[in-house]
Short mmCIF file of C-alpha atoms in Angstrom, two decimals:
data_model
loop_
_atom_site.label_atom_id
_atom_site.label_comp_id
_atom_site.label_asym_id
_atom_site.label_seq_id
_atom_site.Cartn_x
_atom_site.Cartn_y
_atom_site.Cartn_z
CA MET A 1 78.85 113.94 86.16
CA TYR A 2 76.80 115.99 84.33
CA SER A 3 77.74 114.49 80.80
CA LEU A 4 76.50 110.91 82.47
CA TYR A 5 72.80 112.03 82.43
CA HIS A 6 73.25 113.81 79.38
CA PRO A 7 74.96 111.78 77.05
CA ASP A 8 74.80 113.99 73.89
CA TYR A 9 76.67 116.77 76.26
CA THR A 10 79.96 118.30 74.32
CA PRO A 11 82.37 120.38 76.88
CA GLN A 12 83.54 123.64 75.88
CA ARG A 13 87.00 124.39 76.45
CA TRP A 14 85.82 127.49 78.25
CA GLN A 15 83.41 125.47 80.27
CA ILE A 16 86.08 123.71 82.13
CA PHE A 17 88.00 126.86 82.39
CA VAL A 18 85.40 128.21 84.59
CA VAL A 19 84.73 125.40 86.53
CA PHE A 20 88.41 125.36 87.15
CA LEU A 21 88.84 128.78 88.04
CA VAL A 22 86.14 128.56 90.70
CA VAL A 23 88.31 125.43 91.79
CA CYS A 24 91.61 127.43 91.47
CA TRP A 25 90.40 130.85 93.42
CA MET A 26 88.32 128.71 96.19
CA ASP A 27 91.73 126.48 97.48
CA ALA A 28 93.95 129.47 96.92
CA SER A 29 91.71 131.61 99.04
CA VAL A 30 92.13 129.19 101.78
CA VAL A 31 95.84 128.91 101.64
CA MET A 32 96.09 132.81 101.95
CA PHE A 33 93.56 133.69 104.14
CA GLY A 34 93.26 129.84 106.64
CA GLN A 35 97.22 129.63 107.79
CA ARG A 36 95.29 128.29 111.02
CA ILE A 37 93.34 125.78 109.67
CA LEU A 38 95.54 124.93 106.85
CA PRO A 39 96.75 121.62 109.19
CA LYS A 40 93.77 120.57 110.08
CA LEU A 41 93.03 120.63 106.21
CA ALA A 42 95.62 118.64 105.53
CA ASN A 43 94.89 115.71 107.98
CA LEU A 44 91.33 116.20 106.78
CA ALA A 45 92.76 115.76 103.30
CA CYS A 46 94.39 112.79 104.09
CA CYS A 47 91.84 110.96 105.77
CA VAL A 48 89.22 111.72 102.99
CA CYS A 49 92.12 110.37 100.09
CA VAL A 50 92.79 107.11 101.57
CA GLY A 51 89.06 106.86 102.70
CA GLY A 52 87.56 107.72 99.07
CA VAL A 53 90.26 105.39 98.03
CA PHE A 54 88.99 102.34 100.21
CA ILE A 55 85.45 103.20 99.53
CA THR A 56 85.99 103.07 95.76
CA ILE A 57 88.13 99.88 95.89
CA MET A 58 85.90 98.11 97.91
CA VAL A 59 82.53 99.02 95.67
CA CYS A 60 84.74 98.36 91.93
CA ALA A 61 85.60 94.57 93.84
CA ILE A 62 81.94 94.13 94.78
CA MET A 63 79.74 94.96 92.40
CA PRO A 64 80.68 93.89 89.57
CA ALA A 65 79.51 90.06 91.30
CA THR A 66 76.20 91.75 92.59
CA THR A 67 75.09 92.95 88.79
CA GLY A 68 75.81 89.66 87.50
CA GLN A 69 78.15 90.71 84.98
CA GLY A 70 80.90 89.22 86.53
CA TYR A 71 84.65 89.99 86.66
CA ALA A 72 87.44 90.52 84.22
CA SER A 73 89.50 87.35 83.36
CA ASN A 74 93.17 86.86 85.43
CA SER A 75 94.66 86.97 82.22
CA PHE A 76 93.06 90.29 80.77
CA VAL A 77 94.33 92.01 84.30
CA TRP A 78 97.87 90.38 84.23
CA THR A 79 99.37 88.93 81.07
CA GLU A 80 97.30 90.36 78.22
CA TRP A 81 99.09 93.81 76.64
CA ASN A 82 97.50 96.18 74.67
CA ASN A 83 99.42 98.24 72.64
CA GLN A 84 97.50 100.92 70.38
CA THR A 85 99.80 103.88 70.54
CA GLY A 86 100.94 102.97 66.64
CA TYR A 87 104.42 102.04 67.64
CA THR A 88 105.74 98.83 66.55
CA SER A 89 108.08 98.48 69.49
CA ASP A 90 106.19 97.10 72.92
CA GLY A 91 109.32 97.66 75.16
CA PHE A 92 109.36 101.24 74.36
CA VAL A 93 105.53 101.55 74.80
CA PHE A 94 106.09 100.17 78.07
CA LEU A 95 108.77 102.62 78.98
CA ALA A 96 107.14 105.56 78.07
CA GLY A 97 104.14 104.08 79.86
CA MET A 98 106.09 104.22 82.81
CA LEU A 99 104.63 107.73 84.00
CA ASN A 100 101.60 106.55 84.65
CA GLY A 101 102.53 104.95 87.83
CA ALA A 102 105.04 107.83 88.67
CA PHE A 103 101.66 110.26 88.69
CA ALA A 104 99.68 107.72 90.54
CA ILE A 105 102.43 107.67 93.63
CA GLY A 106 102.98 111.57 93.41
CA THR A 107 106.33 113.91 93.64
CA PRO A 108 108.09 113.04 96.75
CA ASP A 109 109.47 116.71 96.75
CA GLY A 110 106.39 118.07 97.79
CA VAL A 111 107.15 117.74 101.72
CA CYS A 112 110.32 119.56 101.00
CA HIS A 113 109.08 122.27 100.24
CA LEU A 114 107.90 122.83 103.56
CA CYS A 115 111.56 122.49 105.52
CA GLU A 116 111.13 125.64 106.98
CA GLU A 117 107.83 125.18 108.62
CA ILE A 118 108.20 121.60 110.26
CA PRO A 119 109.64 121.03 113.49
CA GLU A 120 112.78 118.49 112.67
CA PRO A 121 113.01 118.34 109.68
CA LYS A 122 115.76 116.11 109.50
CA LYS A 123 114.21 113.80 110.66
CA ASN A 124 109.94 114.83 109.69
CA ILE A 125 110.47 115.45 106.17
CA PRO A 126 112.09 112.12 105.20
CA LYS A 127 109.97 110.12 107.47
CA GLY A 128 106.98 112.27 105.45
CA ILE A 129 108.86 111.08 101.75
CA ALA A 130 108.21 107.61 102.76
CA ALA A 131 105.04 107.64 104.25
CA GLN A 132 103.89 108.86 100.75
CA LEU A 133 105.58 106.72 99.06
CA ILE A 134 104.51 103.44 100.91
CA THR A 135 100.69 104.63 101.17
CA GLY A 136 100.67 105.64 97.33
CA PHE A 137 102.15 102.93 96.20
CA ILE A 138 99.95 100.41 98.30
CA THR A 139 96.66 102.13 97.62
CA THR A 140 97.66 102.59 93.94
CA LEU A 141 98.22 98.90 93.52
CA CYS A 142 95.29 97.99 94.95
CA PHE A 143 93.25 100.37 93.28
CA TYR A 144 94.59 99.28 89.54
CA ILE A 145 93.86 95.75 90.47
CA ALA A 146 90.33 96.91 91.68
CA ILE A 147 89.67 98.30 88.23
CA LEU A 148 90.74 96.45 85.99
CA TYR A 149 89.05 93.47 87.15
CA SER A 150 86.37 95.71 86.96
CA ILE A 151 86.20 96.18 83.35
CA THR A 152 83.96 93.65 80.66
CA SER A 153 85.02 95.78 77.65
CA PHE A 154 88.18 97.23 77.51
CA THR A 155 86.86 98.78 73.69
CA ASP A 156 83.88 100.71 75.59
CA VAL A 157 86.87 102.05 78.20
CA THR A 158 89.05 103.48 75.65
CA SER A 159 86.27 105.13 73.11
CA THR A 160 84.13 106.38 76.10
CA PRO A 161 82.71 109.47 75.09
CA ILE A 162 82.06 110.81 78.71
CA VAL A 163 84.36 114.18 78.71
CA SER A 164 87.29 111.57 77.38
CA LEU A 165 87.50 110.40 81.24
CA PRO A 166 88.46 106.65 80.72
CA LEU A 167 87.78 106.22 84.21
CA ALA A 168 84.24 107.07 84.50
CA ALA A 169 83.97 104.45 81.94
CA VAL A 170 85.43 101.74 84.34
CA TYR A 171 83.39 102.73 86.75
CA GLN A 172 79.72 102.30 85.24
CA GLN A 173 80.99 98.58 84.12
CA ALA A 174 81.64 98.38 87.53
CA THR A 175 78.67 99.25 89.21
CA ARG A 176 76.10 99.54 86.23
CA SER A 177 74.67 102.00 87.77
CA ARG A 178 74.41 105.85 86.96
CA ALA A 179 74.10 106.96 90.35
CA GLY A 180 76.64 104.44 91.92
CA THR A 181 79.06 106.39 88.51
CA THR A 182 77.90 109.49 90.02
CA GLY A 183 78.89 108.72 93.76
CA LEU A 184 82.52 107.45 92.73
CA LEU A 185 83.09 110.06 90.67
CA PHE A 186 82.48 112.57 92.98
CA ILE A 187 85.03 111.05 95.64
CA PHE A 188 87.49 111.48 92.73
CA LEU A 189 86.40 115.13 92.57
CA LEU A 190 86.03 115.67 96.61
CA ASP A 191 90.14 114.16 96.85
CA THR A 192 90.71 116.65 93.87
CA VAL A 193 89.40 119.66 95.40
CA ILE A 194 90.70 119.01 98.89
CA THR A 195 94.53 118.44 97.98
CA VAL A 196 95.07 121.07 95.56
CA PRO A 197 95.61 123.40 98.56
CA GLY A 198 98.82 121.58 99.48
CA ALA A 199 100.01 122.34 95.67
CA TYR A 200 99.54 126.17 96.38
CA LEU A 201 100.86 125.90 99.47
CA THR A 202 104.12 124.26 98.41
CA ALA A 203 104.13 126.55 95.08
CA GLY A 204 104.10 129.56 97.23
CA ARG A 205 106.83 128.81 99.65
CA MET A 206 108.77 127.50 96.80
CA LEU A 207 108.52 131.43 95.11
CA TRP A 208 108.53 133.14 98.28
CA ALA A 209 112.20 131.44 98.89
CA LEU A 210 113.39 131.98 95.59
CA ALA A 211 112.26 136.10 96.55
CA ARG A 212 113.97 135.62 99.72
CA ASP A 213 116.94 134.96 97.95
CA GLN A 214 116.54 137.54 95.84
CA ALA A 215 116.28 135.41 92.72
CA THR A 216 113.21 136.72 91.00
CA PRO A 217 111.78 140.05 89.56
CA PHE A 218 110.07 142.41 93.11
CA SER A 219 111.77 140.14 95.13
CA ALA A 220 110.90 142.80 98.06
CA THR A 221 107.38 142.29 97.11
CA LEU A 222 107.14 138.31 96.97
CA ALA A 223 109.39 137.76 99.94
CA HIS A 224 107.13 139.64 102.47
CA VAL A 225 105.24 137.59 105.23
CA HIS A 226 101.98 139.33 105.79
CA PRO A 227 102.10 140.62 109.25
CA THR A 228 98.13 139.57 110.11
CA TYR A 229 97.89 136.41 107.79
CA ARG A 230 101.13 135.15 108.67
CA ASN A 231 102.24 133.65 105.06
CA PRO A 232 103.72 134.78 102.27
CA PHE A 233 100.76 136.34 101.44
CA ALA A 234 101.99 138.22 97.76
CA ALA A 235 104.10 135.18 96.70
CA GLN A 236 100.65 133.01 96.81
CA LEU A 237 98.96 135.58 95.40
CA ALA A 238 100.98 135.32 92.55
CA CYS A 239 100.86 131.49 91.76
CA GLY A 240 97.13 132.30 91.81
CA CYS A 241 97.47 134.92 88.92
CA ILE A 242 99.76 132.77 87.27
CA VAL A 243 97.86 129.63 87.18
CA THR A 244 95.02 131.61 85.75
CA LEU A 245 97.10 132.57 82.86
CA LEU A 246 98.02 129.43 82.20
CA GLY A 247 94.14 128.23 82.56
CA CYS A 248 93.66 130.54 79.63
CA ILE A 249 96.04 129.68 77.39
CA TYR A 250 93.73 125.87 77.42
CA ILE A 251 90.86 128.21 76.03
CA ALA A 252 93.13 129.16 73.82
CA SER A 253 94.88 125.95 72.57
CA ALA A 254 94.50 122.79 74.30
CA ALA A 255 98.05 121.87 72.27
CA ALA A 256 99.56 124.29 73.80
CA PHE A 257 98.59 123.89 77.47
CA GLY A 258 99.43 120.45 77.07
CA ALA A 259 102.83 121.22 76.06
CA PHE A 260 103.00 123.17 79.77
CA VAL A 261 101.48 119.81 81.40
CA GLY A 262 104.03 117.48 79.66
CA ALA A 263 106.79 119.56 80.48
CA PHE A 264 106.10 119.04 84.20
CA ALA A 265 107.44 115.60 84.98
CA ILE A 266 110.93 116.55 82.79
CA PHE A 267 111.21 119.63 84.78
CA THR A 268 110.38 117.94 87.84
CA THR A 269 112.87 114.98 87.50
CA LEU A 270 115.19 117.54 86.26
CA SER A 271 115.39 119.11 89.64
CA TYR A 272 116.33 115.63 91.24
CA LEU A 273 119.11 115.43 88.87
CA ALA A 274 120.34 118.47 90.06
CA ALA A 275 120.03 117.99 93.32
CA PHE A 276 121.62 113.94 93.44
CA LEU A 277 123.97 113.81 90.67
CA PRO A 278 126.40 116.38 91.99
CA HIS A 279 126.68 114.23 95.54
CA LEU A 280 127.25 111.00 93.14
CA LEU A 281 130.24 113.25 91.85
CA THR A 282 131.67 114.84 94.59
CA ARG A 283 131.18 111.47 96.52
CA ARG A 284 129.29 113.41 98.96
CA ARG A 285 132.29 115.47 100.26
CA HIS A 286 129.78 118.45 100.76
CA LEU A 287 126.94 117.22 102.79
CA ARG A 288 126.92 116.69 106.59
CA PRO A 289 125.20 113.57 107.28
CA GLY A 290 121.76 113.13 108.72
CA PRO A 291 119.35 110.61 110.83
CA PHE A 292 119.00 108.46 107.55
CA TRP A 293 122.30 108.83 106.43
CA MET A 294 123.34 105.57 103.59
CA PRO A 295 125.93 103.81 103.44
CA ALA A 296 128.35 104.24 100.64
CA ARG A 297 127.59 100.86 99.40
CA VAL A 298 123.92 101.68 99.09
CA ALA A 299 124.26 105.31 98.36
CA TYR A 300 126.08 105.36 95.47
CA PRO A 301 124.50 102.39 93.46
CA VAL A 302 121.08 104.80 94.21
CA LEU A 303 122.61 107.72 92.98
CA GLY A 304 124.11 106.06 89.87
CA VAL A 305 120.45 104.28 88.74
CA ALA A 306 118.55 107.65 89.86
CA SER A 307 120.79 109.56 87.91
CA ALA A 308 120.77 107.24 84.86
CA TYR A 309 117.24 106.90 84.81
CA VAL A 310 116.27 110.61 84.83
CA VAL A 311 118.33 111.10 81.77
CA VAL A 312 116.88 107.91 79.99
CA PHE A 313 113.22 108.17 80.54
CA ASN A 314 113.56 112.26 80.10
CA VAL A 315 114.62 111.03 76.63
CA VAL A 316 111.69 108.74 76.51
CA TYR A 317 109.09 111.34 77.41
CA CYS A 318 109.77 113.45 74.72
CA PHE A 319 108.65 111.31 72.00
CA PRO A 320 104.92 111.79 70.47
CA PHE A 321 102.56 110.20 72.47
CA ALA A 322 100.99 107.73 69.51
CA LEU A 323 101.94 107.75 65.94
CA PRO A 324 101.75 108.86 63.46
CA ALA A 325 102.30 112.08 65.03
CA THR A 326 100.05 115.38 63.96
CA SER A 327 100.00 119.14 65.19
CA ALA A 328 97.17 117.73 67.47
CA ASN A 329 98.75 115.41 68.79
CA MET A 330 102.66 115.98 69.21
CA ASN A 331 104.76 116.03 72.33
CA TYR A 332 106.12 119.28 72.35
CA SER A 333 107.84 118.58 76.21
CA ALA A 334 111.58 118.78 74.34
CA LEU A 335 110.56 122.41 73.04
CA MET A 336 108.98 123.98 75.77
CA VAL A 337 111.92 122.79 78.21
CA GLY A 338 114.60 123.93 75.91
CA GLY A 339 112.74 127.38 75.49
CA ILE A 340 112.24 128.03 79.11
CA THR A 341 115.79 126.33 79.84
CA VAL A 342 117.02 129.09 77.28
CA LEU A 343 114.94 132.03 79.22
CA LEU A 344 116.05 130.80 82.50
CA THR A 345 119.62 131.23 81.70
CA ALA A 346 119.22 134.55 80.26
CA GLY A 347 117.56 135.52 83.79
CA TYR A 348 120.14 134.24 85.87
CA VAL A 349 123.18 135.55 83.42
CA TRP A 350 121.13 138.98 84.06
CA LYS A 351 120.79 138.56 87.95
CA ARG A 352 124.32 137.81 88.28
CA THR A 353 125.23 141.46 86.23
CA ARG A 354 123.32 142.96 88.87
CA GLY A 355 124.84 141.61 92.28
CA TYR A 356 123.12 138.32 92.86
CA VAL A 357 125.05 135.97 94.21
CA GLY A 358 122.58 133.22 95.77
CA PRO A 359 121.50 132.44 98.36
CA THR A 360 123.36 134.26 101.55
CA LEU A 361 121.65 132.11 104.57
CA LYS A 362 123.37 128.82 106.08
CA LEU A 363 121.38 127.68 108.61
CA ASP A 364 120.94 124.56 109.94
CA ALA A 365 117.08 122.33 109.67
CA GLU A 366 116.26 123.25 113.37
CA ASP A 367 112.74 124.92 114.58
CA GLY A 368 113.59 128.46 114.72
CA VAL A 369 114.68 128.52 110.95
CA ALA A 370 111.73 130.18 109.71
CA VAL A 371 111.65 133.09 112.17
CA ALA A 372 115.66 133.85 111.24
CA ALA A 373 114.79 133.19 108.09
CA VAL A 374 112.16 135.74 107.96
CA GLY A 375 114.33 138.24 109.87
CA ALA A 376 116.54 138.27 107.11
CA VAL A 377 114.44 139.35 104.63
CA GLY A 378 113.92 142.67 106.51
CA LYS A 379 110.08 143.35 106.56
CA GLY A 380 108.87 140.44 106.70
CA GLY A 381 106.53 140.32 109.85
CA LYS A 382 106.44 137.69 112.41
CA GLY A 383 107.81 134.28 111.17
CA ALA A 384 105.83 132.59 108.37
#
């Protein structure tokens, strides 16, 4: 937004890091100290995001007609193909570009990490996943159509000097106004800030659960539930510190930081594969049917296609983003995934030599599971 009014401004990585640091610890503090307001904040975030998308779609759909610049052609939106990656295979470029759609809808596992704090999780967790995917699909499709019709110069979008944010150039072409572009970017910023606490919440709960099962260093500390704030305070604090350290990497090397970010999609989908491939191979013998149990004729094709999708696309996502590949634009995801996998394996072996046996609690997902789990930790306080 600043660069809209200062075209000669060249952002420095340390400046972006400072902004990130403020947002990081502001949202981390909300999660650590604001346990009672988190449900209200989640509802507010949902309304702000959906409302912001609606406003953005309406502005991008209406403004080009009022500015006199008009809209992009139907062929540009629906049939034209633009391959600027350097790859000769359009089919491969199409596959590599599918990751954008996945990021737009989001990771469906987020709500799963709150199973122990949600009433009737067997019913509500699948409903939450379905709500996310359906809402994400509808809003994303409408958003993409609106902004594509707003583009009158695709070259200006791909070569925008506005802090390397093509979306800002699209908004400029839609509104033909710096004030209008600033307003739409502010919605974008507000959506980001208000939803980051959800990411911290799930990350902290995951680290706490691993520590509760003694699968992390300093397990006793990270598994502790604060008696006053009624949350895994130490685990949340550790997440904030780790994220800050990753941000410091960005200051030193954008390529190294990009490797961490690029590995996210691969690690996430591999975790899905580790969850459902065993059920496919064992024909779901070790699963207890729940309220949304798929019949075999549906489940096995779904599991098979999903497993194949993860295997194939994780290979695709390891290719360089564009050709010719250089040290600056190289995709280091494969190196990152391989290195971290080796470290995790070594850590697991080291833990096993010291008596680690894995999770020992086998609890049904009922309302009292959080209290029972905290009681098993020992000095955990009352409830997560």
